[in-house]
Short mmCIF file of C-alpha atoms in Angstrom, two decimals:
data_model
loop_
_atom_site.label_atom_id
_atom_site.label_comp_id
_atom_site.label_asym_id
_atom_site.label_seq_id
_atom_site.Cartn_x
_atom_site.Cartn_y
_atom_site.Cartn_z
CA UNK A 1 22.23 -4.20 -18.94
CA UNK A 2 22.39 -3.13 -22.54
CA UNK A 3 25.85 -1.95 -23.93
CA UNK A 4 24.24 1.07 -25.66
CA UNK A 5 24.27 2.97 -22.15
CA UNK A 6 26.46 5.83 -22.64
CA UNK A 7 27.01 6.68 -19.25
CA UNK A 8 26.39 5.07 -15.83
CA UNK A 9 23.27 3.43 -14.57
CA UNK A 10 22.86 6.03 -11.98
CA UNK A 11 24.62 9.42 -12.20
CA UNK A 12 23.99 11.93 -9.25
CA UNK A 13 25.79 15.22 -9.42
CA UNK A 14 26.18 17.86 -6.79
CA UNK A 15 22.78 16.62 -5.11
CA UNK A 16 21.40 18.47 -2.24
CA UNK A 17 18.25 17.52 -0.38
CA UNK A 18 16.33 18.91 2.37
CA UNK A 19 13.27 18.67 4.39
CA UNK A 20 11.34 21.58 5.99
CA UNK A 21 14.25 23.85 5.27
CA UNK A 22 16.82 21.46 6.99
CA UNK A 23 19.46 20.22 4.59
CA UNK A 24 20.06 16.62 5.01
CA UNK A 25 22.28 15.88 2.05
CA UNK A 26 24.93 18.41 0.75
CA UNK A 27 26.82 18.10 -2.59
CA UNK A 28 26.41 14.36 -3.25
CA UNK A 29 28.03 13.07 -6.41
CA UNK A 30 27.85 9.41 -7.08
CA UNK A 31 27.89 7.27 -10.36
CA UNK A 32 27.37 3.49 -10.80
CA UNK A 33 28.38 1.78 -13.80
CA UNK A 34 26.44 -1.17 -15.62
CA UNK A 35 26.86 -4.44 -13.76
CA UNK A 36 28.46 -2.84 -10.50
CA UNK A 37 27.30 -3.52 -7.07
CA UNK A 38 27.41 -0.50 -4.92
CA UNK A 39 26.68 -0.43 -1.16
CA UNK A 40 25.72 2.96 0.58
CA UNK A 41 26.64 2.76 4.13
CA UNK A 42 26.30 5.09 6.97
CA UNK A 43 24.73 5.43 10.44
CA UNK A 44 21.21 6.24 11.33
CA UNK A 45 20.43 9.82 10.21
CA UNK A 46 23.42 9.98 7.83
CA UNK A 47 20.91 10.72 4.79
CA UNK A 48 21.89 7.21 3.07
CA UNK A 49 18.01 6.29 2.82
CA UNK A 50 17.19 9.70 1.59
CA UNK A 51 19.92 9.61 -1.15
CA UNK A 52 18.25 6.53 -2.70
CA UNK A 53 14.72 7.75 -2.14
CA UNK A 54 15.87 10.93 -3.81
CA UNK A 55 17.35 8.90 -6.72
CA UNK A 56 13.98 7.19 -7.13
CA UNK A 57 11.99 10.22 -7.25
CA UNK A 58 10.27 9.76 -3.91
CA UNK A 59 11.90 12.74 -2.19
CA UNK A 60 12.37 16.04 -4.26
CA UNK A 61 16.03 17.21 -4.97
CA UNK A 62 16.80 20.81 -3.84
CA UNK A 63 19.62 21.06 -6.05
CA UNK A 64 21.95 19.10 -8.46
CA UNK A 65 21.20 16.57 -11.16
CA UNK A 66 20.17 12.89 -11.17
CA UNK A 67 20.36 10.79 -14.42
CA UNK A 68 19.14 7.28 -14.62
CA UNK A 69 20.28 5.23 -17.62
CA UNK A 70 21.47 8.48 -19.28
CA UNK A 71 18.18 10.40 -19.06
CA UNK A 72 17.49 12.95 -16.64
CA UNK A 73 15.22 11.48 -13.67
CA UNK A 74 12.57 14.25 -14.06
CA UNK A 75 11.81 13.09 -17.65
CA UNK A 76 12.76 9.39 -17.10
CA UNK A 77 9.72 7.06 -18.10
CA UNK A 78 11.34 3.69 -18.40
CA UNK A 79 10.70 2.77 -14.83
CA UNK A 80 10.44 -0.84 -15.86
CA UNK A 81 14.28 -0.94 -15.77
CA UNK A 82 14.18 -0.03 -12.21
CA UNK A 83 13.37 -2.64 -9.48
CA UNK A 84 12.67 -0.97 -5.91
CA UNK A 85 12.92 -3.08 -2.85
CA UNK A 86 11.65 -0.88 0.13
CA UNK A 87 12.69 -1.68 3.74
CA UNK A 88 9.39 -3.23 4.62
CA UNK A 89 6.03 -4.09 3.27
CA UNK A 90 3.83 -0.96 2.73
CA UNK A 91 1.46 0.04 5.36
CA UNK A 92 -1.55 -0.90 3.41
CA UNK A 93 -2.66 -4.24 5.07
CA UNK A 94 -6.17 -4.54 6.58
CA UNK A 95 -7.10 -6.88 3.43
CA UNK A 96 -5.19 -9.84 3.07
CA UNK A 97 -3.02 -10.50 0.08
CA UNK A 98 -1.23 -13.57 -1.07
CA UNK A 99 2.51 -13.60 -1.82
CA UNK A 100 1.60 -14.15 -5.39
CA UNK A 101 -0.53 -11.00 -5.52
CA UNK A 102 2.09 -9.04 -4.00
CA UNK A 103 4.85 -10.26 -6.28
CA UNK A 104 2.43 -9.86 -9.26
CA UNK A 105 2.59 -6.04 -8.72
CA UNK A 106 6.02 -6.09 -9.81
CA UNK A 107 4.86 -6.83 -13.41
CA UNK A 108 2.79 -3.68 -13.55
CA UNK A 109 5.79 -1.49 -14.71
CA UNK A 110 6.37 -3.99 -17.62
CA UNK A 111 2.77 -4.28 -18.79
CA UNK A 112 1.21 -1.17 -17.87
CA UNK A 113 -2.02 -0.78 -16.11
CA UNK A 114 -4.43 -1.60 -18.88
CA UNK A 115 -3.43 -4.95 -19.97
CA UNK A 116 -4.51 -8.10 -18.00
CA UNK A 117 -2.05 -10.37 -16.57
CA UNK A 118 -0.71 -12.88 -19.18
CA UNK A 119 1.20 -16.08 -19.09
CA UNK A 120 4.28 -14.24 -19.35
CA UNK A 121 3.40 -12.36 -16.32
CA UNK A 122 2.60 -15.54 -14.32
CA UNK A 123 5.76 -17.33 -15.36
CA UNK A 124 7.78 -14.29 -14.22
CA UNK A 125 5.98 -14.31 -10.81
CA UNK A 126 6.75 -18.10 -10.53
CA UNK A 127 10.29 -17.56 -11.50
CA UNK A 128 10.96 -14.65 -9.08
CA UNK A 129 9.57 -16.68 -6.19
CA UNK A 130 11.59 -19.59 -7.21
CA UNK A 131 14.72 -17.49 -7.09
CA UNK A 132 14.13 -16.37 -3.57
CA UNK A 133 13.01 -19.78 -2.37
CA UNK A 134 9.20 -18.86 -1.66
CA UNK A 135 7.39 -20.59 -4.41
CA UNK A 136 5.90 -23.05 -1.87
CA UNK A 137 4.36 -20.03 -0.17
CA UNK A 138 2.80 -18.50 -3.45
CA UNK A 139 -0.77 -18.70 -2.22
CA UNK A 140 -0.05 -17.98 1.48
CA UNK A 141 -1.25 -14.33 2.94
CA UNK A 142 1.87 -12.40 3.21
CA UNK A 143 0.90 -11.46 6.94
CA UNK A 144 1.61 -15.08 7.84
CA UNK A 145 5.31 -14.83 6.70
CA UNK A 146 8.33 -13.97 8.87
CA UNK A 147 9.96 -10.70 8.44
CA UNK A 148 12.67 -12.30 6.31
CA UNK A 149 10.30 -13.95 4.17
CA UNK A 150 8.18 -10.73 3.66
CA UNK A 151 11.53 -9.09 2.63
CA UNK A 152 12.15 -12.04 0.28
CA UNK A 153 8.79 -11.36 -1.30
CA UNK A 154 9.51 -7.81 -1.77
CA UNK A 155 12.79 -8.63 -3.63
CA UNK A 156 10.81 -11.17 -5.66
CA UNK A 157 8.46 -8.49 -6.64
CA UNK A 158 11.27 -6.28 -7.90
CA UNK A 159 12.86 -9.13 -9.82
CA UNK A 160 9.47 -10.11 -11.53
CA UNK A 161 9.65 -6.97 -13.48
CA UNK A 162 13.15 -8.03 -14.82
CA UNK A 163 14.72 -4.81 -14.05
CA UNK A 164 18.37 -3.78 -15.04
CA UNK A 165 18.86 -1.81 -11.80
CA UNK A 166 18.01 -3.09 -8.34
CA UNK A 167 17.56 -0.54 -5.53
CA UNK A 168 17.29 -1.83 -2.07
CA UNK A 169 16.81 0.13 1.11
CA UNK A 170 18.18 -1.72 4.15
CA UNK A 171 17.37 -5.12 2.68
CA UNK A 172 18.77 -7.14 5.55
CA UNK A 173 17.55 -5.11 8.45
CA UNK A 174 15.93 -7.31 11.10
CA UNK A 175 16.14 -10.47 8.75
CA UNK A 176 16.93 -13.92 9.99
CA UNK A 177 20.12 -15.70 8.81
CA UNK A 178 18.36 -18.18 6.55
CA UNK A 179 16.61 -15.30 4.71
CA UNK A 180 19.66 -13.31 4.54
CA UNK A 181 21.62 -16.07 2.80
CA UNK A 182 18.59 -16.56 0.32
CA UNK A 183 18.45 -12.89 -0.22
CA UNK A 184 22.26 -12.76 -0.83
CA UNK A 185 22.08 -15.81 -3.31
CA UNK A 186 19.14 -14.10 -5.25
CA UNK A 187 21.12 -10.77 -5.37
CA UNK A 188 24.17 -12.71 -6.49
CA UNK A 189 22.48 -14.32 -9.47
CA UNK A 190 20.95 -10.93 -10.48
CA UNK A 191 24.45 -9.39 -10.48
CA UNK A 192 26.06 -12.38 -12.06
CA UNK A 193 23.36 -11.88 -15.01
CA UNK A 194 24.82 -8.25 -15.46
CA UNK A 195 22.27 -6.40 -13.21
CA UNK A 196 23.30 -3.20 -11.52
CA UNK A 197 22.56 -2.95 -7.72
CA UNK A 198 22.44 0.17 -5.56
CA UNK A 199 21.84 -0.90 -1.82
CA UNK A 200 21.60 0.95 1.35
CA UNK A 201 22.95 -1.05 4.35
CA UNK A 202 23.59 -0.82 7.87
CA UNK A 203 25.61 -4.08 7.92
CA UNK A 204 26.56 -5.95 4.95
CA UNK A 205 26.36 -9.35 6.54
CA UNK A 206 26.15 -12.10 3.84
CA UNK A 207 26.07 -9.59 1.06
CA UNK A 208 29.57 -8.43 1.74
CA UNK A 209 31.17 -10.71 -1.12
CA UNK A 210 28.99 -9.31 -3.71
CA UNK A 211 29.84 -5.52 -3.14
CA UNK A 212 32.32 -4.01 -5.66
CA UNK A 213 32.32 -0.66 -3.99
CA UNK A 214 31.15 0.96 -0.78
CA UNK A 215 30.15 4.55 -0.48
CA UNK A 216 29.94 5.81 3.25
CA UNK A 217 27.58 8.62 3.98
CA UNK A 218 28.32 10.74 7.06
CA UNK A 219 26.34 13.88 7.98
CA UNK A 220 25.05 14.47 4.60
CA UNK A 221 28.37 13.99 2.57
CA UNK A 222 30.12 11.15 1.05
CA UNK A 223 32.86 10.51 3.67
CA UNK A 224 34.59 7.50 1.91
CA UNK A 225 34.36 5.76 -1.35
CA UNK A 226 36.19 2.53 -2.18
CA UNK A 227 36.61 -1.26 -1.30
CA UNK A 228 33.83 -2.38 1.25
CA UNK A 229 35.40 -1.99 4.78
CA UNK A 230 36.33 -5.13 6.42
CA UNK A 231 34.24 -6.62 9.14
CA UNK A 232 35.60 -5.70 12.59
CA UNK A 233 35.31 -7.75 15.83
CA UNK A 234 32.43 -9.72 16.99
CA UNK A 235 29.87 -7.76 15.06
CA UNK A 236 30.96 -9.69 11.84
CA UNK A 237 29.85 -12.89 13.54
CA UNK A 238 26.60 -13.90 12.01
CA UNK A 239 25.39 -15.20 15.40
CA UNK A 240 26.19 -11.78 17.01
CA UNK A 241 23.15 -10.55 19.00
CA UNK A 242 23.32 -6.84 18.07
CA UNK A 243 22.10 -4.80 21.07
CA UNK A 244 22.55 -1.23 21.40
CA UNK A 245 21.46 0.07 24.95
CA UNK A 246 22.75 3.60 24.16
CA UNK A 247 21.93 3.69 20.51
CA UNK A 248 20.04 7.11 20.64
CA UNK A 249 22.80 8.70 22.44
CA UNK A 250 25.69 7.74 20.39
CA UNK A 251 26.86 9.86 17.59
CA UNK A 252 27.92 7.29 15.24
CA UNK A 253 29.84 8.04 12.10
CA UNK A 254 32.45 6.92 9.58
CA UNK A 255 34.32 5.38 12.54
CA UNK A 256 31.96 2.52 12.80
CA UNK A 257 33.21 1.13 9.53
CA UNK A 258 36.96 1.35 10.52
CA UNK A 259 38.47 -2.02 11.58
CA UNK A 260 39.06 -1.28 15.19
CA UNK A 261 37.81 -3.29 17.97
CA UNK A 262 37.19 -0.24 20.17
CA UNK A 263 35.11 1.41 17.55
CA UNK A 264 32.81 -1.33 16.59
CA UNK A 265 30.66 -1.23 19.70
CA UNK A 266 29.54 2.33 18.30
CA UNK A 267 27.64 0.90 15.66
CA UNK A 268 24.19 1.87 15.89
CA UNK A 269 21.19 -0.63 15.40
CA UNK A 270 18.74 0.18 12.93
CA UNK B 1 -40.32 -3.53 -5.83
CA UNK B 2 -38.50 -4.92 -8.97
CA UNK B 3 -37.01 -1.60 -9.52
CA UNK B 4 -35.91 -1.44 -5.76
CA UNK B 5 -34.62 -4.86 -6.23
CA UNK B 6 -32.33 -4.12 -9.09
CA UNK B 7 -31.03 -0.87 -7.65
CA UNK B 8 -30.21 -2.66 -4.45
CA UNK B 9 -28.39 -5.52 -6.23
CA UNK B 10 -26.28 -3.16 -8.43
CA UNK B 11 -25.13 -1.22 -5.19
CA UNK B 12 -24.74 -4.59 -3.37
CA UNK B 13 -22.02 -5.58 -5.93
CA UNK B 14 -20.39 -2.21 -6.55
CA UNK B 15 -19.95 -0.91 -3.05
CA UNK B 16 -17.78 -3.69 -1.80
CA UNK B 17 -15.86 -3.78 -5.07
CA UNK B 18 -14.77 -0.17 -4.19
CA UNK B 19 -14.74 -0.59 -0.45
CA UNK B 20 -11.98 -3.29 -0.33
CA UNK B 21 -9.39 -0.45 -1.46
CA UNK B 22 -10.70 1.81 1.10
CA UNK B 23 -10.34 -0.71 3.66
CA UNK B 24 -6.94 -1.65 2.41
CA UNK B 25 -5.83 1.87 2.76
CA UNK B 26 -7.47 2.20 6.20
CA UNK B 27 -9.76 4.71 4.92
CA UNK B 28 -12.85 2.78 6.07
CA UNK B 29 -14.84 5.88 7.16
CA UNK B 30 -14.25 7.92 4.00
CA UNK B 31 -17.41 6.87 2.41
CA UNK B 32 -19.27 8.30 5.38
CA UNK B 33 -17.48 11.58 5.07
CA UNK B 34 -18.26 11.84 1.34
CA UNK B 35 -21.90 10.87 2.17
CA UNK B 36 -22.12 14.01 4.38
CA UNK B 37 -20.60 16.08 1.43
CA UNK B 38 -23.19 14.47 -0.84
CA UNK B 39 -26.02 15.97 1.09
CA UNK B 40 -24.97 19.42 0.18
CA UNK B 41 -25.20 18.19 -3.42
CA UNK B 42 -28.85 17.07 -2.72
CA UNK B 43 -29.71 20.32 -1.08
CA UNK B 44 -28.26 22.17 -4.30
CA UNK B 45 -30.20 19.80 -6.64
CA UNK B 46 -33.58 20.52 -4.71
CA UNK B 47 -33.04 24.31 -4.50
CA UNK B 48 -32.38 24.38 -8.35
CA UNK B 49 -35.20 21.95 -9.18
CA UNK B 50 -32.70 19.74 -10.73
CA UNK B 51 -32.09 15.98 -10.24
CA UNK B 52 -30.63 15.64 -6.72
CA UNK B 53 -28.72 12.71 -7.78
CA UNK B 54 -26.69 14.31 -10.46
CA UNK B 55 -25.89 17.60 -8.24
CA UNK B 56 -24.92 15.02 -5.52
CA UNK B 57 -22.57 13.35 -7.70
CA UNK B 58 -20.88 16.61 -8.76
CA UNK B 59 -20.57 18.02 -5.31
CA UNK B 60 -19.43 14.85 -3.75
CA UNK B 61 -16.87 14.26 -6.56
CA UNK B 62 -15.47 17.71 -5.94
CA UNK B 63 -15.45 16.93 -2.14
CA UNK B 64 -13.80 13.57 -2.66
CA UNK B 65 -11.19 15.15 -5.14
CA UNK B 66 -10.54 17.64 -2.13
CA UNK B 67 -10.01 15.06 0.45
CA UNK B 68 -7.67 13.21 -1.87
CA UNK B 69 -5.55 16.35 -2.49
CA UNK B 70 -5.37 16.90 1.35
CA UNK B 71 -4.38 13.38 1.95
CA UNK B 72 -1.65 13.67 -0.75
CA UNK B 73 -0.18 16.58 0.80
CA UNK B 74 0.05 14.27 4.12
CA UNK B 75 -0.23 17.31 6.28
CA UNK B 76 -0.85 16.51 10.11
CA UNK B 77 -3.92 18.93 9.75
CA UNK B 78 -5.37 16.59 7.31
CA UNK B 79 -7.63 14.96 9.73
CA UNK B 80 -8.98 18.31 10.94
CA UNK B 81 -9.59 19.40 7.34
CA UNK B 82 -11.63 16.33 6.75
CA UNK B 83 -13.67 17.03 9.76
CA UNK B 84 -14.34 20.61 8.58
CA UNK B 85 -15.29 19.30 5.11
CA UNK B 86 -17.65 16.74 6.53
CA UNK B 87 -19.64 18.83 8.92
CA UNK B 88 -19.68 21.69 6.49
CA UNK B 89 -21.10 19.30 4.07
CA UNK B 90 -24.05 17.91 6.18
CA UNK B 91 -24.81 21.36 7.72
CA UNK B 92 -24.79 22.79 4.24
CA UNK B 93 -27.09 20.06 3.18
CA UNK B 94 -29.61 20.46 5.99
CA UNK B 95 -29.82 24.20 5.53
CA UNK B 96 -30.10 23.81 1.55
CA UNK B 97 -32.87 21.31 1.89
CA UNK B 98 -34.70 23.62 4.20
CA UNK B 99 -34.41 26.55 2.01
CA UNK B 100 -35.89 24.53 -1.14
CA UNK B 101 -39.50 24.22 -1.85
CA UNK B 102 -39.84 20.76 -0.79
CA UNK B 103 -38.32 21.02 2.65
CA UNK B 104 -40.28 18.39 4.60
CA UNK B 105 -38.55 16.08 6.95
CA UNK B 106 -39.47 13.09 5.13
CA UNK B 107 -37.55 14.40 2.09
CA UNK B 108 -34.40 14.68 3.95
CA UNK B 109 -34.80 11.27 5.80
CA UNK B 110 -35.28 9.84 2.34
CA UNK B 111 -31.69 10.75 1.41
CA UNK B 112 -30.23 10.21 4.77
CA UNK B 113 -31.60 6.72 5.27
CA UNK B 114 -32.50 5.67 1.77
CA UNK B 115 -35.83 5.08 0.17
CA UNK B 116 -35.96 2.32 -2.53
CA UNK B 117 -39.60 2.24 -2.70
CA UNK B 118 -39.69 5.77 -4.31
CA UNK B 119 -37.07 4.85 -6.75
CA UNK B 120 -38.34 6.10 -10.34
CA UNK B 121 -37.33 4.36 -13.56
CA UNK B 122 -34.78 7.01 -14.26
CA UNK B 123 -33.01 6.56 -10.98
CA UNK B 124 -32.80 2.87 -11.64
CA UNK B 125 -31.18 3.55 -15.16
CA UNK B 126 -28.80 6.11 -13.41
CA UNK B 127 -27.91 3.57 -10.57
CA UNK B 128 -27.40 0.76 -13.26
CA UNK B 129 -25.32 2.83 -15.65
CA UNK B 130 -23.09 4.42 -12.82
CA UNK B 131 -22.93 1.05 -10.84
CA UNK B 132 -21.71 -0.93 -13.82
CA UNK B 133 -19.22 1.92 -14.53
CA UNK B 134 -17.72 1.59 -10.85
CA UNK B 135 -17.60 -2.12 -11.26
CA UNK B 136 -15.69 -2.19 -14.48
CA UNK B 137 -13.14 0.43 -13.21
CA UNK B 138 -12.61 -1.40 -9.96
CA UNK B 139 -12.17 -4.79 -11.70
CA UNK B 140 -10.26 -3.80 -14.64
CA UNK B 141 -7.85 -1.64 -12.81
CA UNK B 142 -7.59 -4.22 -9.83
CA UNK B 143 -3.85 -4.93 -10.18
CA UNK B 144 -2.91 -1.25 -10.51
CA UNK B 145 -5.29 -0.17 -7.72
CA UNK B 146 -4.03 -2.99 -5.53
CA UNK B 147 -0.52 -2.06 -6.07
CA UNK B 148 -1.30 1.72 -5.21
CA UNK B 149 -3.08 0.85 -2.09
CA UNK B 150 -0.77 -1.84 -0.90
CA UNK B 151 2.34 0.19 -1.40
CA UNK B 152 1.96 3.75 -2.87
CA UNK B 153 5.79 4.46 -2.91
CA UNK B 154 6.49 1.35 -4.71
CA UNK B 155 3.63 1.98 -7.26
CA UNK B 156 5.14 5.45 -7.78
CA UNK B 157 8.86 3.98 -8.56
CA UNK B 158 6.97 1.42 -10.93
CA UNK B 159 6.12 4.45 -12.97
CA UNK B 160 2.34 3.98 -12.28
CA UNK B 161 0.04 6.99 -12.75
CA UNK B 162 -0.38 7.01 -9.02
CA UNK B 163 -2.18 10.33 -8.69
CA UNK B 164 -4.42 9.64 -11.67
CA UNK B 165 -5.58 6.35 -9.99
CA UNK B 166 -6.15 8.08 -6.61
CA UNK B 167 -8.28 10.45 -8.38
CA UNK B 168 -10.12 7.64 -10.08
CA UNK B 169 -10.74 6.09 -6.61
CA UNK B 170 -11.91 9.57 -5.18
CA UNK B 171 -14.42 10.06 -7.91
CA UNK B 172 -15.61 6.52 -7.87
CA UNK B 173 -16.01 6.74 -4.30
CA UNK B 174 -18.14 9.71 -4.62
CA UNK B 175 -20.21 8.13 -7.49
CA UNK B 176 -20.81 4.99 -5.47
CA UNK B 177 -21.94 7.13 -2.37
CA UNK B 178 -24.38 8.89 -4.35
CA UNK B 179 -25.94 6.00 -6.09
CA UNK B 180 -26.22 4.10 -2.86
CA UNK B 181 -27.95 6.99 -1.43
CA UNK B 182 -31.15 5.78 -2.81
CA UNK B 183 -30.77 2.39 -1.29
CA UNK B 184 -29.13 2.68 2.00
CA UNK B 185 -29.10 6.35 2.64
CA UNK B 186 -26.16 8.68 3.03
CA UNK B 187 -25.47 7.74 6.53
CA UNK B 188 -25.27 4.10 5.76
CA UNK B 189 -23.39 4.10 2.51
CA UNK B 190 -20.07 3.31 4.25
CA UNK B 191 -21.40 0.10 5.83
CA UNK B 192 -22.22 -1.51 2.53
CA UNK B 193 -18.73 -0.64 1.37
CA UNK B 194 -16.92 -1.92 4.46
CA UNK B 195 -19.06 -4.43 6.12
CA UNK B 196 -19.15 -7.14 3.45
CA UNK B 197 -15.42 -6.64 2.98
CA UNK B 198 -14.76 -7.01 6.64
CA UNK B 199 -16.86 -10.23 6.72
CA UNK B 200 -15.02 -11.70 3.87
CA UNK B 201 -11.55 -11.06 4.95
CA UNK B 202 -11.91 -13.30 7.96
CA UNK B 203 -11.99 -16.34 5.82
CA UNK B 204 -9.98 -15.49 2.69
CA UNK B 205 -6.24 -15.59 2.10
CA UNK B 206 -5.80 -13.40 -0.85
CA UNK B 207 -7.04 -9.93 -2.24
CA UNK B 208 -9.01 -11.18 -5.21
CA UNK B 209 -10.89 -13.79 -3.29
CA UNK B 210 -11.62 -11.14 -0.56
CA UNK B 211 -13.07 -8.94 -3.19
CA UNK B 212 -15.05 -11.73 -4.82
CA UNK B 213 -16.54 -12.83 -1.53
CA UNK B 214 -17.23 -9.33 -0.40
CA UNK B 215 -19.16 -8.76 -3.63
CA UNK B 216 -21.18 -12.01 -3.15
CA UNK B 217 -21.97 -10.96 0.63
CA UNK B 218 -22.76 -7.46 -0.69
CA UNK B 219 -25.10 -8.92 -3.19
CA UNK B 220 -26.67 -11.33 -0.90
CA UNK B 221 -27.29 -8.78 1.86
CA UNK B 222 -28.78 -6.23 -0.50
CA UNK B 223 -31.16 -8.67 -2.10
CA UNK B 224 -32.06 -10.12 1.12
CA UNK B 225 -32.49 -6.62 2.67
CA UNK B 226 -35.02 -5.73 0.22
CA UNK B 227 -36.90 -8.90 0.44
CA UNK B 228 -37.01 -8.94 4.32
CA UNK B 229 -37.90 -5.24 4.64
CA UNK B 230 -40.88 -5.72 2.22
CA UNK B 231 -42.01 -8.61 4.44
CA UNK B 232 -41.65 -7.11 7.86
CA UNK B 233 -42.13 -3.27 6.78
CA UNK B 234 -38.65 -2.15 7.82
CA UNK B 235 -36.41 0.34 6.23
CA UNK B 236 -34.44 -1.42 3.36
CA UNK B 237 -31.36 0.26 3.84
CA UNK B 238 -31.11 -0.38 7.51
CA UNK B 239 -32.16 -4.00 6.95
CA UNK B 240 -29.54 -4.61 4.52
CA UNK B 241 -26.80 -3.27 6.77
CA UNK B 242 -28.06 -5.41 9.78
CA UNK B 243 -28.20 -8.56 7.52
CA UNK B 244 -24.59 -7.65 6.28
CA UNK B 245 -23.42 -7.24 9.92
CA UNK B 246 -25.16 -10.59 10.83
CA UNK B 247 -23.09 -12.18 8.07
CA UNK B 248 -20.03 -10.56 9.56
CA UNK B 249 -20.87 -12.09 13.08
CA UNK B 250 -21.76 -15.41 11.74
CA UNK B 251 -18.33 -15.85 9.74
CA UNK B 252 -16.40 -14.47 12.86
CA UNK B 253 -17.96 -17.07 15.28
CA UNK B 254 -17.87 -19.86 12.43
CA UNK B 255 -14.12 -19.36 11.48
CA UNK B 256 -13.33 -19.12 15.34
CA UNK B 257 -14.99 -22.39 16.01
CA UNK B 258 -13.35 -24.05 12.92
CA UNK B 259 -9.94 -22.59 14.23
CA UNK B 260 -10.44 -24.07 17.68
CA UNK B 261 -11.49 -27.30 16.28
CA UNK B 262 -8.42 -27.55 14.19
CA UNK B 263 -6.12 -26.59 16.84
CA UNK B 264 -7.62 -29.36 19.09
CA UNK B 265 -7.17 -31.93 16.22
CA UNK B 266 -3.43 -30.88 15.74
CA UNK B 267 -2.60 -31.02 19.57
CA UNK B 268 -4.91 -33.48 21.16
CA UNK B 269 -5.11 -32.77 25.02
CA UNK B 270 -1.39 -31.55 25.03
CA UNK B 271 -0.54 -30.49 28.51
CA UNK B 272 2.35 -27.87 28.88
CA UNK B 273 5.17 -29.45 30.86
CA UNK B 274 5.68 -27.70 34.29
CA UNK B 275 8.41 -25.27 34.62
CA UNK B 276 9.65 -26.61 37.91
CA UNK B 277 9.34 -30.20 39.09
CA UNK B 278 9.47 -30.33 42.78
CA UNK B 279 11.27 -33.69 43.67
CA UNK B 280 10.23 -35.78 46.67
#
């Protein structure tokens, strides 16, 4: 993070977003400071993923303003400073691709599309894979990796571009415990190096100690902002088997983050 | 014969180099659709007494860009829009060719199934120039095109010119379809884009190696297709496609056997323990 940033890394003011005439986010204002780790929490359908997708420009905003590193998002061009970690590997599969090839995509923002991959690019790919503990799989097809390892490949791809801001969409959803730990360690090193992190999560799990501030989105509005809510009940147990037989019927909200045992079983699976 | 061979080899290399991106995007049949649209271009060329190859490039490029714009919108009716475009293309082509002075069936067949033997020196020059252009674009922009086809949203967030790259790919597909029209014909173009890639990806681990092996298979099938067809007097386009499919089947069988042998080597005569052991 450069000290020259006059404002926050991400500044969202009075943002509203809608699909097909239905408004999903209403009047969201949010700011992250350099070096801060912010978790956006919320139930399914609360609009938390839509919020970061709008910040990244993948979903158009209906109203409001978004600034990235002090520049209006619409005119922002320095995308190499942003590392995006989607929820899962893109749909494009059919053709095999190695872990190294996927991670090398993360260098394109830095070097542009005309310059061929150089030694610096290769070194960055190796370093990023080492960071997430997958260097030994560099030549393996990504399709042979477990879900957690694929997720670590995606964070390596983002880290390979040496971003100042990491944006992660549900990074630990459906990820095995070993991968979650490796994931948390890599994010911890990124944050310790002064990087800013904005992540959407359903459960914080091993990421909890990293979080400086939590923002809970409920029904398209920010319902809570402050210290990350304490884990409650057996859901906090890493070995807890998260089963939700009535997930679709439950209308979960901010309560799921409150530390009462009675409420914890209202958490919805993702 | 030499001209036919040069044309075939260029297509054999260029078609899989482009086709790999289409396969990765699960758009394996798009080449077929654009082939239908290209026929209208052929009809326009014959009607206006201009080179059918050039008018086919123009019309199919317009069609390909149209398809890409429909795809970007992501409307559910996209599939239907594609169907309308494809059938409009082939019907328009047949009608326009029929209206032209040279409306013989043989003429139509020449474009639908390829006719290497009647390839003129100018045709070879056009095929070579456009083929090299396609090859260059597909190899130079491989990392960027891979990123876009692998994860379009990530490519957008990386600040890549996703729309431009998509249009480049659409136009390149149209160009490849049109130059391959002389070799394998509009109805078999897609096969040369897809089959070598499908054959290669059974044994490769990465994208780059799949692309390289796909191009080798494409080149081999095209070269052998011309030679075999001259020997046994068959249509070169169809022969090339049959040979590429034979390579696909051979690799599928071969890799299946290797996998089975390897598994046996790893687990020699392993018998699964019974779930229940009855005592006494």
